[in-house]
Coordinates of C-alpha atoms in Angstrom, one line a residue:
M1 CA 1.3 -32.0 29.5
N2 CA -0.6 -35.2 30.4
T3 CA -2.3 -35.3 33.7
L4 CA -1.6 -38.1 36.2
K5 CA -4.9 -39.6 35.3
Q6 CA -3.9 -39.8 31.6
K7 CA -0.5 -41.2 32.5
L8 CA -2.1 -44.0 34.5
E9 CA -4.0 -45.0 31.4
G10 CA -0.8 -45.3 29.4
D11 CA 1.1 -48.5 28.5
E12 CA 4.0 -48.2 31.0
I13 CA 3.6 -48.7 34.7
L14 CA 4.3 -45.7 37.0
V15 CA 6.4 -46.1 40.1
A16 CA 6.0 -43.8 43.1
P17 CA 8.3 -43.6 46.1
G18 CA 6.8 -42.9 49.5
I19 CA 7.4 -39.4 50.8
Y20 CA 7.0 -38.6 54.5
D21 CA 8.8 -35.3 55.3
L22 CA 9.9 -32.3 53.4
I23 CA 13.4 -33.5 52.8
S24 CA 12.1 -36.7 51.2
V25 CA 9.7 -34.6 49.1
K26 CA 12.4 -32.3 47.8
L27 CA 14.7 -35.1 47.0
A28 CA 12.1 -37.2 45.2
D29 CA 10.7 -34.2 43.4
R30 CA 13.9 -33.4 41.6
M31 CA 14.6 -37.0 40.6
G32 CA 12.0 -37.1 37.9
F33 CA 9.2 -39.5 39.1
D34 CA 5.8 -39.3 37.4
C35 CA 4.2 -39.1 40.8
L36 CA 4.9 -39.4 44.5
Y37 CA 2.9 -41.1 47.3
M38 CA 2.3 -39.5 50.7
T39 CA 2.6 -42.4 53.0
G40 CA 0.3 -42.3 56.1
F41 CA 2.7 -44.6 58.0
G42 CA 5.7 -42.4 57.3
S43 CA 3.9 -39.1 57.7
V44 CA 2.4 -40.0 61.0
A45 CA 5.7 -41.5 62.2
S46 CA 7.8 -38.5 61.2
Y47 CA 5.4 -35.7 62.1
L48 CA 3.8 -37.1 65.3
G49 CA 6.1 -39.9 66.3
L50 CA 3.1 -42.3 66.5
P51 CA 2.0 -45.5 64.8
D52 CA -0.4 -45.2 61.9
A53 CA -3.4 -46.4 63.9
G54 CA -6.0 -43.8 63.5
L55 CA -4.3 -41.3 65.8
A56 CA -3.6 -38.6 63.3
S57 CA -6.5 -36.1 62.7
Y58 CA -7.7 -34.6 59.5
T59 CA -6.0 -31.4 60.5
D60 CA -2.7 -33.2 61.1
M61 CA -2.8 -34.8 57.7
L62 CA -4.0 -31.8 55.8
N63 CA -1.0 -29.9 57.3
R64 CA 1.3 -32.5 55.7
V65 CA -0.6 -32.5 52.4
S66 CA -0.3 -28.8 52.1
A67 CA 3.4 -28.7 53.0
F68 CA 4.3 -31.6 50.7
C69 CA 2.3 -30.4 47.7
G70 CA 3.6 -26.8 48.2
A71 CA 7.2 -28.1 48.0
S72 CA 6.8 -30.4 45.0
S73 CA 6.1 -29.9 41.3
T74 CA 5.5 -33.7 41.0
P75 CA 1.9 -34.9 41.4
I76 CA 1.3 -36.5 44.9
I77 CA -1.3 -39.1 45.7
C78 CA -2.1 -38.5 49.4
D79 CA -3.3 -41.0 52.0
G80 CA -6.8 -39.9 53.3
D81 CA -7.3 -42.9 55.6
T82 CA -11.1 -43.5 56.0
G83 CA -12.0 -39.9 55.4
Y84 CA -11.9 -38.8 59.0
G85 CA -15.5 -39.4 59.9
G86 CA -18.9 -39.7 58.3
L87 CA -20.0 -38.7 54.8
L88 CA -19.9 -35.0 55.5
N89 CA -16.3 -35.4 56.8
V90 CA -15.4 -37.3 53.6
A91 CA -16.7 -34.4 51.5
H92 CA -14.7 -32.0 53.6
T93 CA -11.6 -34.1 53.4
V94 CA -11.7 -34.5 49.6
Q95 CA -12.2 -30.8 49.1
G96 CA -9.4 -29.9 51.6
Y97 CA -6.9 -32.3 49.9
E98 CA -7.8 -31.0 46.5
R99 CA -7.4 -27.4 47.5
A100 CA -4.1 -28.2 49.1
G101 CA -2.7 -29.4 45.8
A102 CA -2.9 -33.2 46.0
A103 CA -3.3 -35.0 42.7
G104 CA -5.5 -37.6 44.3
I105 CA -6.7 -39.0 47.6
Q106 CA -6.6 -42.6 48.8
L107 CA -9.7 -43.7 50.8
E108 CA -10.0 -47.1 52.5
D109 CA -12.7 -49.3 53.8
Q110 CA -11.4 -50.0 57.3
E111 CA -13.3 -49.5 60.5
F112 CA -12.2 -46.6 62.7
P113 CA -9.6 -46.5 64.1
K114 CA -7.8 -47.7 61.0
K115 CA -4.4 -49.3 60.9
C116 CA -1.6 -49.3 58.5
G117 CA -1.8 -51.8 55.6
H118 CA 0.3 -55.0 56.0
T119 CA -0.1 -54.8 59.8
R120 CA -2.2 -57.0 62.0
G121 CA -5.7 -56.3 63.3
R122 CA -7.3 -54.5 60.4
R123 CA -11.1 -54.7 60.2
V124 CA -13.2 -53.5 57.4
T125 CA -16.6 -51.7 57.3
S126 CA -19.4 -52.9 55.1
A127 CA -18.9 -52.5 51.4
Q128 CA -22.1 -50.5 51.3
D129 CA -20.7 -47.9 53.7
M130 CA -17.6 -47.5 51.5
V131 CA -19.7 -47.2 48.4
K132 CA -21.5 -44.3 50.0
K133 CA -18.1 -42.7 50.8
L134 CA -16.8 -43.0 47.3
R135 CA -20.0 -41.6 45.8
V136 CA -19.7 -38.6 48.1
A137 CA -16.0 -38.3 47.3
A138 CA -16.7 -38.3 43.5
E139 CA -19.3 -35.6 43.8
S140 CA -17.3 -33.4 46.2
R141 CA -14.2 -32.9 44.0
S142 CA -14.1 -29.9 41.7
S143 CA -12.2 -31.6 38.9
S144 CA -12.3 -35.2 37.6
D145 CA -8.5 -35.0 37.2
F146 CA -8.4 -35.2 41.0
L147 CA -8.0 -39.0 41.5
I148 CA -10.0 -41.1 43.9
V149 CA -8.0 -44.2 44.9
A150 CA -10.3 -46.8 46.5
R151 CA -8.5 -49.2 48.8
T152 CA -10.0 -52.3 50.3
D153 CA -8.3 -54.1 53.2
A154 CA -10.7 -57.1 52.9
R155 CA -8.1 -59.5 51.6
S156 CA -6.5 -60.1 55.0
S157 CA -9.6 -60.8 57.0
L158 CA -12.3 -61.9 54.5
G159 CA -10.3 -63.3 51.6
L160 CA -9.4 -62.4 48.0
D161 CA -12.9 -63.1 46.6
E162 CA -14.5 -60.6 48.9
A163 CA -11.8 -58.1 48.1
L164 CA -12.4 -58.5 44.4
R165 CA -16.2 -58.2 44.9
R166 CA -15.7 -55.0 46.9
A167 CA -13.3 -53.5 44.3
E168 CA -15.9 -54.1 41.6
Q169 CA -18.5 -52.2 43.7
Y170 CA -16.0 -49.4 44.3
A171 CA -15.3 -49.0 40.6
K172 CA -19.0 -48.5 40.0
A173 CA -19.2 -46.0 42.8
G174 CA -16.8 -43.6 41.1
A175 CA -13.2 -44.7 42.0
D176 CA -10.6 -43.8 39.4
V177 CA -7.9 -46.3 40.7
L178 CA -8.5 -49.6 42.5
F179 CA -6.2 -50.7 45.3
I180 CA -6.5 -54.2 46.8
E181 CA -4.3 -54.1 49.8
S182 CA -1.8 -56.9 50.7
P183 CA -2.3 -59.7 48.2
E184 CA -0.2 -62.6 49.4
S185 CA 1.1 -64.4 46.3
E186 CA 2.0 -63.8 42.6
K187 CA -1.1 -65.8 41.7
E188 CA -3.3 -63.4 43.6
L189 CA -1.7 -60.5 41.9
E190 CA -2.4 -62.2 38.6
I191 CA -6.0 -62.6 39.4
I192 CA -6.4 -59.0 40.5
G193 CA -4.6 -57.8 37.4
R194 CA -7.0 -59.5 35.0
S195 CA -10.2 -58.7 36.9
F196 CA -10.6 -54.9 36.2
D197 CA -10.5 -52.3 33.5
L198 CA -9.6 -49.4 35.8
P199 CA -6.0 -48.6 36.6
L200 CA -4.7 -50.8 39.4
L201 CA -2.4 -49.8 42.2
V202 CA -0.1 -52.3 44.0
N203 CA 1.6 -51.6 47.3
I204 CA 5.1 -52.9 47.8
V205 CA 6.1 -53.0 51.4
E206 CA 9.6 -54.3 52.1
G207 CA 9.0 -57.1 54.7
G208 CA 5.2 -57.0 54.0
R209 CA 2.8 -59.6 52.7
T210 CA 3.0 -58.9 49.0
P211 CA 5.7 -60.5 46.8
Q212 CA 8.6 -58.4 45.7
L213 CA 8.1 -58.4 42.0
T214 CA 9.8 -55.9 39.6
P215 CA 7.8 -53.1 38.1
Q216 CA 8.0 -54.8 34.7
E217 CA 6.6 -58.0 36.2
L218 CA 3.8 -56.1 37.9
Q219 CA 3.0 -54.3 34.6
S220 CA 2.8 -57.6 32.8
L221 CA 0.2 -58.7 35.4
G222 CA -2.0 -55.7 34.7
F223 CA -0.9 -53.0 37.2
S224 CA -0.7 -49.4 36.4
L225 CA 1.0 -48.0 39.5
A226 CA 3.4 -49.4 42.0
I227 CA 4.0 -47.5 45.2
Y228 CA 6.9 -48.0 47.6
P229 CA 5.6 -46.2 50.7
V230 CA 8.2 -47.0 53.3
A231 CA 11.3 -47.8 51.3
G232 CA 12.8 -44.3 51.9
L233 CA 11.8 -44.2 55.5
L234 CA 13.3 -47.6 56.2
A235 CA 16.5 -46.6 54.5
A236 CA 16.6 -43.3 56.4
V237 CA 16.1 -45.0 59.8
Q238 CA 18.8 -47.5 59.0
A239 CA 21.2 -44.7 57.9
L240 CA 20.4 -42.7 61.0
Q241 CA 21.3 -45.6 63.2
K242 CA 24.5 -46.2 61.3
A243 CA 25.4 -42.5 61.7
Y244 CA 24.6 -42.2 65.4
A245 CA 26.3 -45.4 66.5
P246 CA 29.9 -44.1 66.1
I247 CA 29.0 -40.9 67.9
L248 CA 27.6 -42.9 70.8
A249 CA 30.8 -45.0 70.8
R250 CA 32.9 -41.8 71.1
R251 CA 34.5 -42.3 67.6
G252 CA 33.0 -39.3 66.0
T253 CA 31.9 -39.4 62.3
R254 CA 35.2 -39.3 60.4
E255 CA 34.7 -42.9 59.3
L256 CA 31.4 -42.0 57.6
E257 CA 32.5 -39.0 55.5
G258 CA 32.9 -39.6 51.8
K259 CA 30.9 -42.9 51.7
D260 CA 27.9 -42.9 54.1
L261 CA 27.0 -39.3 54.4
Y262 CA 25.1 -37.1 51.9
P263 CA 27.4 -34.2 51.1
F264 CA 26.7 -31.2 53.2
E265 CA 27.0 -28.8 50.2
E266 CA 24.5 -30.8 48.3
L267 CA 22.0 -30.8 51.2
C268 CA 22.4 -27.0 51.3
L269 CA 21.5 -26.8 47.6
L270 CA 18.6 -29.3 48.0
M271 CA 17.1 -27.1 50.8
G272 CA 17.3 -24.0 48.6
F273 CA 20.3 -22.1 50.1
Q274 CA 21.4 -21.0 46.6
K275 CA 18.5 -18.6 46.5
V276 CA 19.5 -17.3 50.0
W277 CA 23.1 -16.8 48.8
D278 CA 22.0 -15.1 45.6
F279 CA 19.6 -12.8 47.6
D280 CA 22.3 -11.9 50.0
A281 CA 24.7 -11.1 47.2
R282 CA 22.2 -8.9 45.4
H283 CA 21.4 -6.9 48.4
A284 CA 25.0 -6.7 49.5
E285 CA 25.8 -5.1 46.2
D286 CA 22.8 -2.7 46.7
S287 CA 24.2 -1.7 50.1
A288 CA 27.6 -0.9 48.6
K289 CA 26.2 1.6 46.1

C-alpha cells in the first residue's frame, strides 16, 4: 500500500475534508478519502468552544489527535499550530503527534498567539525562526513517512513575494509539503503552483480569501492536495440550527424526518452499535446454556 507521502507525489490531486470531532472522523473514514485533515479551527471550537486563537494547549490538541487517529484507518494530517513553544517544544510536539498516529503535522510561521488562517490579525515570525523549527521537526520524527507540512501566513501581511521566498526556505529546511495560506486570486494560485517542486497544499475555506476552484482546476495549477477544513463544520452548524428551530417553535421534529435528519439506525451503526448487539447476543446465548 502506498504511503500518504507517495500518494502526494502521484498525478492526481488528493482531497481531504476537515474533521473536528469523532462523529466527523468516523463518517469521513468510511467514505474512502485518501487522507483527512484535522482542522484546528473546528477541533478547538467543538472541543473547547473557543476561537482558534492560540488558546488550545499542546495537551488539548494531542488529546484530539490521539482520539481522531485511534478512530480512523484513513491517514490524518493534524494541525500543530506553531509547535506550542520553543524548539524543544516543537520536537516534543512532533514526536507526540507521530506516536499518536498522525500521518503528518502542519506547522506555521505565525507569532504566538496564533490565529486561524483566513481571519484578520495574523502576524508572522521571522523566516529564520521558522526554518529552525522545521529543521528540528525533521530531525525529531522517527520516520520520513511522517509528513511535515510547512505553512506560511505571510501572504496576508507581507505579500505574495515574501510568502514565496519563505516557502523556498522552508523547503530547504526539510518540509515535505508547502502550504502558502490564503492566496487571493487564481493568478496567485497559478504563480504558487509553478514555483515549487515539492507537493503543494491549498486551503479552501468557504467564505474565505482563496477562490473556489474545483480540484481539477487546482491540480492543473500544480497543487497536490486540497483541504476543506470547515466545510463539514459549517454544514453541521447549519443543520443543527435547522433542527433546533422547530423545537424552539413548539412544532417538534416531525417535519424534519425523512429528509433533513440522518437516519437513527444508520447513526447507531456508524457509532459501532452492531458490535455491541453482536456481543450481547453471544453472551446471552452463553447464559442460556
